[in-house]
GROMACS .gro file of C-alpha atoms in nm:
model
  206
    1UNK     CA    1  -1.793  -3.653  -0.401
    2UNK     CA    2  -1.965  -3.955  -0.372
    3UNK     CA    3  -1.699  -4.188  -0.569
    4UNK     CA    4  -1.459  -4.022  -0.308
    5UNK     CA    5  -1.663  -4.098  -0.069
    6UNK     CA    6  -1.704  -4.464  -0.168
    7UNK     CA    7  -1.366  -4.483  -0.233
    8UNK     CA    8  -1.241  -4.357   0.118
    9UNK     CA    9  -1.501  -4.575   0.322
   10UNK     CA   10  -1.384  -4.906   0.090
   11UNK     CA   11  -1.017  -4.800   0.186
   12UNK     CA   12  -1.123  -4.853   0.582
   13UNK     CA   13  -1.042  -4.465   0.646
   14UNK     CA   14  -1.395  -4.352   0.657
   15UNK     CA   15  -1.366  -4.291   1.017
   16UNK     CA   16  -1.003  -4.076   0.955
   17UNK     CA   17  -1.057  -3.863   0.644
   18UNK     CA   18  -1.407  -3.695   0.530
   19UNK     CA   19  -1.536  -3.571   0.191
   20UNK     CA   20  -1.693  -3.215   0.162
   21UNK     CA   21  -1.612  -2.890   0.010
   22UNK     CA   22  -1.694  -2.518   0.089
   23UNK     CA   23  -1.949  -2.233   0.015
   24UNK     CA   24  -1.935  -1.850   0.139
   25UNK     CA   25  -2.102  -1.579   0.218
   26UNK     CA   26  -2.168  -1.465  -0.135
   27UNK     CA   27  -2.383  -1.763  -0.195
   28UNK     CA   28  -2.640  -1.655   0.026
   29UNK     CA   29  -2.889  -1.399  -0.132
   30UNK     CA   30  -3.026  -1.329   0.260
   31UNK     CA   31  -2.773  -1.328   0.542
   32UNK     CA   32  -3.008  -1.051   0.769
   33UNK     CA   33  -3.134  -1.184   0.999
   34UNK     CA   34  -2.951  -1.509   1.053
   35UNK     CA   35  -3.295  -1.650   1.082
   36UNK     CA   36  -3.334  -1.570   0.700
   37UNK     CA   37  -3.039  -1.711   0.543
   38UNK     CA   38  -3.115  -1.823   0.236
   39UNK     CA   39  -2.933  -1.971  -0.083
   40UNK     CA   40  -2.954  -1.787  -0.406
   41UNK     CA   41  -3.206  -1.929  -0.668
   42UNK     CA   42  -2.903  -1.950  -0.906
   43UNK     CA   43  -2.677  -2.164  -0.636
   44UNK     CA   44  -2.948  -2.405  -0.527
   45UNK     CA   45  -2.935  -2.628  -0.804
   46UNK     CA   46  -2.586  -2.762  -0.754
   47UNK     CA   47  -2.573  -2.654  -0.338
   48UNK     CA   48  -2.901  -2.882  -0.249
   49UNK     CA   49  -2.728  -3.208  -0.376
   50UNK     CA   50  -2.439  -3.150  -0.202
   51UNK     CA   51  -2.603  -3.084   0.136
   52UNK     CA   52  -2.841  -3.363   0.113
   53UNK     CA   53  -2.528  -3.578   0.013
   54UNK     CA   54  -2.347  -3.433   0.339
   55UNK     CA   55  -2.651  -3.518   0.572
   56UNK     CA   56  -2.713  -3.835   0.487
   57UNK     CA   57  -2.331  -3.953   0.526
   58UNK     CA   58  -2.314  -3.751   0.795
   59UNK     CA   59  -2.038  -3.502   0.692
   60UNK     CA   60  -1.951  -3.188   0.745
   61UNK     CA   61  -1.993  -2.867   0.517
   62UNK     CA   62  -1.716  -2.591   0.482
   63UNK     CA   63  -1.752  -2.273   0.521
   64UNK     CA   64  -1.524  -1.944   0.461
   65UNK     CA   65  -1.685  -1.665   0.702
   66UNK     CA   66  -1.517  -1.323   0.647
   67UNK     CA   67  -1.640  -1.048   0.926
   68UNK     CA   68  -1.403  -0.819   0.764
   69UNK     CA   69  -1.582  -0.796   0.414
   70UNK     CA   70  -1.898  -0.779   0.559
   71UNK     CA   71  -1.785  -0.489   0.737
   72UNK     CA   72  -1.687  -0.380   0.441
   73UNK     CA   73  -1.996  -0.398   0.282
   74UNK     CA   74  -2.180  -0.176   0.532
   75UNK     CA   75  -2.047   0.214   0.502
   76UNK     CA   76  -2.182   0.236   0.836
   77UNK     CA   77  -2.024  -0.088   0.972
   78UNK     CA   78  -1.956  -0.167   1.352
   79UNK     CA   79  -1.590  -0.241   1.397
   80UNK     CA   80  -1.645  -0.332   1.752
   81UNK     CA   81  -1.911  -0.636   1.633
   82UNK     CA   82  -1.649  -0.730   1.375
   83UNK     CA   83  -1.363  -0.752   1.619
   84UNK     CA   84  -1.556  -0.957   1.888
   85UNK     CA   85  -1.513  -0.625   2.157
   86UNK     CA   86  -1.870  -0.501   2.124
   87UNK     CA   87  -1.992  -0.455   2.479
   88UNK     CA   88  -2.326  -0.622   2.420
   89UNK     CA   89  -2.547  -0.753   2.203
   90UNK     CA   90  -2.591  -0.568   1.860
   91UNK     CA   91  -2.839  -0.794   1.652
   92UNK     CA   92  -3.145  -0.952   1.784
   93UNK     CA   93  -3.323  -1.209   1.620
   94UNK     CA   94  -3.617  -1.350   1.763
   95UNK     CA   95  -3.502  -1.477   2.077
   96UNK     CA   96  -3.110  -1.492   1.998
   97UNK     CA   97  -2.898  -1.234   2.037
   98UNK     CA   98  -2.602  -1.179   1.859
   99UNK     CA   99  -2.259  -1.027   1.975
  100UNK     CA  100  -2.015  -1.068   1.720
  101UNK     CA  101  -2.065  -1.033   1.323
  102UNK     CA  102  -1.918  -1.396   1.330
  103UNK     CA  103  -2.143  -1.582   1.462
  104UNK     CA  104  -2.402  -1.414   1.261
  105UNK     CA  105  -2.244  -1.526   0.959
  106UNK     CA  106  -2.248  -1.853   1.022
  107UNK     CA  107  -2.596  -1.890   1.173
  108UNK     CA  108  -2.720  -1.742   0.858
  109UNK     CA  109  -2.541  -2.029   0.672
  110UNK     CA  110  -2.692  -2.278   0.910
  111UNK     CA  111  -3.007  -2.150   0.847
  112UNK     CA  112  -2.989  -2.161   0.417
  113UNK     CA  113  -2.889  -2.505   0.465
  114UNK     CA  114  -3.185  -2.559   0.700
  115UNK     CA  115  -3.409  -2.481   0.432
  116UNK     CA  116  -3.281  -2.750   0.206
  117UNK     CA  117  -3.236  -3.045   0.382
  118UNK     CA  118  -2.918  -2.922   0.586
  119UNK     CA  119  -3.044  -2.862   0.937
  120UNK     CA  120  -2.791  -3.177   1.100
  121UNK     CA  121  -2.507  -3.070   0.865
  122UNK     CA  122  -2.205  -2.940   1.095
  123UNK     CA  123  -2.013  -2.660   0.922
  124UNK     CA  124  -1.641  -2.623   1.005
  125UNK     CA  125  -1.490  -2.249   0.930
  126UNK     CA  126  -1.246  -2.368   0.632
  127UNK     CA  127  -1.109  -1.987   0.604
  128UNK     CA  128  -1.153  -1.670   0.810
  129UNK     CA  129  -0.938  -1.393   0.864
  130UNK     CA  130  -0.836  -1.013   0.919
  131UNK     CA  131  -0.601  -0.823   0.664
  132UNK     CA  132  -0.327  -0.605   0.836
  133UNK     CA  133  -0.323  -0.297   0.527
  134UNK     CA  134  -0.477  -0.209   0.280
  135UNK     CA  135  -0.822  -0.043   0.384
  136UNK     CA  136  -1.018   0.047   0.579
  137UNK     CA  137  -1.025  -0.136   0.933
  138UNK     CA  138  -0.725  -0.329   0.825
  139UNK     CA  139  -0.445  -0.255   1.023
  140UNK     CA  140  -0.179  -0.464   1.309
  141UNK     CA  141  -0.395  -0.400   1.570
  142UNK     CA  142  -0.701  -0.507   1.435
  143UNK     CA  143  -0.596  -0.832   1.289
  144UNK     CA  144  -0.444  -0.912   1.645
  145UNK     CA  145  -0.763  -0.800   1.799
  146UNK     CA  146  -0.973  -1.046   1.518
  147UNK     CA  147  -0.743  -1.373   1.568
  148UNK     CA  148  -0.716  -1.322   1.961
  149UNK     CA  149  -1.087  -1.272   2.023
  150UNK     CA  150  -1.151  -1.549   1.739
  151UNK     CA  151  -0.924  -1.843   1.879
  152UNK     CA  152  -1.115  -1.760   2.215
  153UNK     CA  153  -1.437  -1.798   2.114
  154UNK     CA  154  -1.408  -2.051   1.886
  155UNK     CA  155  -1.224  -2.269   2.156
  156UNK     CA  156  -1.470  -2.203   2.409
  157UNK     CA  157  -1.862  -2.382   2.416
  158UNK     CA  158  -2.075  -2.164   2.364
  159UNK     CA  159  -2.122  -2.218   1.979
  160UNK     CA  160  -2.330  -1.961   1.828
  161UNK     CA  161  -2.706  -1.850   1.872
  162UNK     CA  162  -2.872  -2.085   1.658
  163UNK     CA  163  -2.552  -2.383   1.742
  164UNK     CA  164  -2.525  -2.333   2.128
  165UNK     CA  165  -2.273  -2.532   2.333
  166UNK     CA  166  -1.982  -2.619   2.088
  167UNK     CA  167  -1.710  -2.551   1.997
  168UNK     CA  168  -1.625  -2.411   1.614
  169UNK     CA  169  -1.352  -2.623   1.405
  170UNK     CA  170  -1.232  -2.318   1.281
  171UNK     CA  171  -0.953  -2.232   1.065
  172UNK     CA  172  -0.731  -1.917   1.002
  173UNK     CA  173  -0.692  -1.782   0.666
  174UNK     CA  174  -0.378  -1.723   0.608
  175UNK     CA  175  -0.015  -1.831   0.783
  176UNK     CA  176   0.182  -1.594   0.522
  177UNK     CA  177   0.107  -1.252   0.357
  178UNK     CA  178   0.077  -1.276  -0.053
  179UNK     CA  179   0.251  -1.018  -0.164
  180UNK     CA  180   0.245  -1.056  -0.492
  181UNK     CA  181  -0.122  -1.146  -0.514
  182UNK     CA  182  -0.371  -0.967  -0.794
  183UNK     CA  183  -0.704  -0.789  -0.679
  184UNK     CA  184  -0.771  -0.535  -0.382
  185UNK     CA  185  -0.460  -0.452  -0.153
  186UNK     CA  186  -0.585  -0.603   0.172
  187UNK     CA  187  -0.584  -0.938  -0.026
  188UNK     CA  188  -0.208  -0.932   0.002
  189UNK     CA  189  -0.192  -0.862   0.396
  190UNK     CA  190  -0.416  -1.153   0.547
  191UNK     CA  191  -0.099  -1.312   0.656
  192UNK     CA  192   0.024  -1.416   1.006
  193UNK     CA  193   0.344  -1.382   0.912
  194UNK     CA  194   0.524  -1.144   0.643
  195UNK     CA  195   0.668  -1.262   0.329
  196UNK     CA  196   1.038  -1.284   0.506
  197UNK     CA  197   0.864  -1.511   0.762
  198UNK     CA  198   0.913  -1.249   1.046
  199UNK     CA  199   0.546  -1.227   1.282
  200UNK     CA  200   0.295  -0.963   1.291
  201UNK     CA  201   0.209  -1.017   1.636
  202UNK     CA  202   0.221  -1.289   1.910
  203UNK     CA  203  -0.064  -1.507   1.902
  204UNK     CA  204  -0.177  -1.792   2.175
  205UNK     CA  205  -0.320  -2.095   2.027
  206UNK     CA  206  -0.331  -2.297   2.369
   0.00000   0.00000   0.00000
């Protein structure tokens, strides 16, 4: 990263074209609360580098955030905080309140990186998405629900508890179904359009 780096800035297109790369969720041994984010002992070793690289050349870190798998991973899980439609707030932490499983995703990534040298490091959402089949919570509506309440809020300023008054660089995972992709069955149906290229459901990216 830091040849590339080098490289880019002694090209003169430092200013148009940035050097990072992305973490997840998984990484994190502590996502609850946000506040408590943490890295995994067995991540650290390569991650802390990388941040410390990022912050002092003041780039960005990546980041795929997933509501739907951590809704997955709670048999109890609140659909409504995953979807964005909760009426209120459903975590508190502290003094920050938290809406929308999102946001509380990526505050607890803020937070790991915090801990580590990481606390000016901007993260853009590389990947997040909603699968239309395959399990549970994934259907049409859902993922329509997930990308229109996500564009909104990501487009708006209010950032997230522990990031107020931004907006989110955020970017959806994925344009086209994979139909013929290995592993679970909602893997295949994160698309916004089908395999034939026909669309799911209208979107508004304005």
């Amino acid at each position: 990263m830091q040849n590339l780096h080098n490289a880019i800035r002694a090209a003169g297109l430092g200013n148009q074209i940035k050097v990072s790369t992305a973490t997840y969720t998984g990484l994190l041994i502590t996502s609850y609360p946000p506040s408590n984010g943490v890295f995994h002992d067995n991540v650290r070793g390569f991650i802390e580098p990388i941040i410390r690289f990022l912050a002092h050349c003041n780039l960005p870190m990546l980041a795929n955030i997933y509501p739907y798998i951590g809704y997955l991973g709670d048999p109890n899980g609140n659909l409504p905080y995953a979807l964005f439609t909760a009426p209120g707030t459903v975590v508190s932490d502290n003094d920050r309140r938290y809406s929308n499983l999102f946001d509380a995703m990526l505050d607890a990534h803020y937070a790991a990186q915090a801990r580590i040298g990481g606390e000016n490091v901007n993260i853009v959402v590389s990947e997040t998405g909603w699968p239309s089949a395959g399990g549970r919570g994934a259907s049409v509506e859902n993922a329509r629900k997930y990308y229109t309440n996500l564009i909104r809020h990501v487009k708006g300023t209010s950032g997230t508890p522990i990031k107020p008054g931004r907006s989110i660089e955020t970017y959806l995972f994925a344009m086209f179904d994979e139909n013929r992709k290995d592993g679970a069955e909602t893997e295949k149906h994160f698309g916004l359009f089908s395999p034939n290229k026909q669309s799911k459901y209208q979107l508004s990216l304005n």
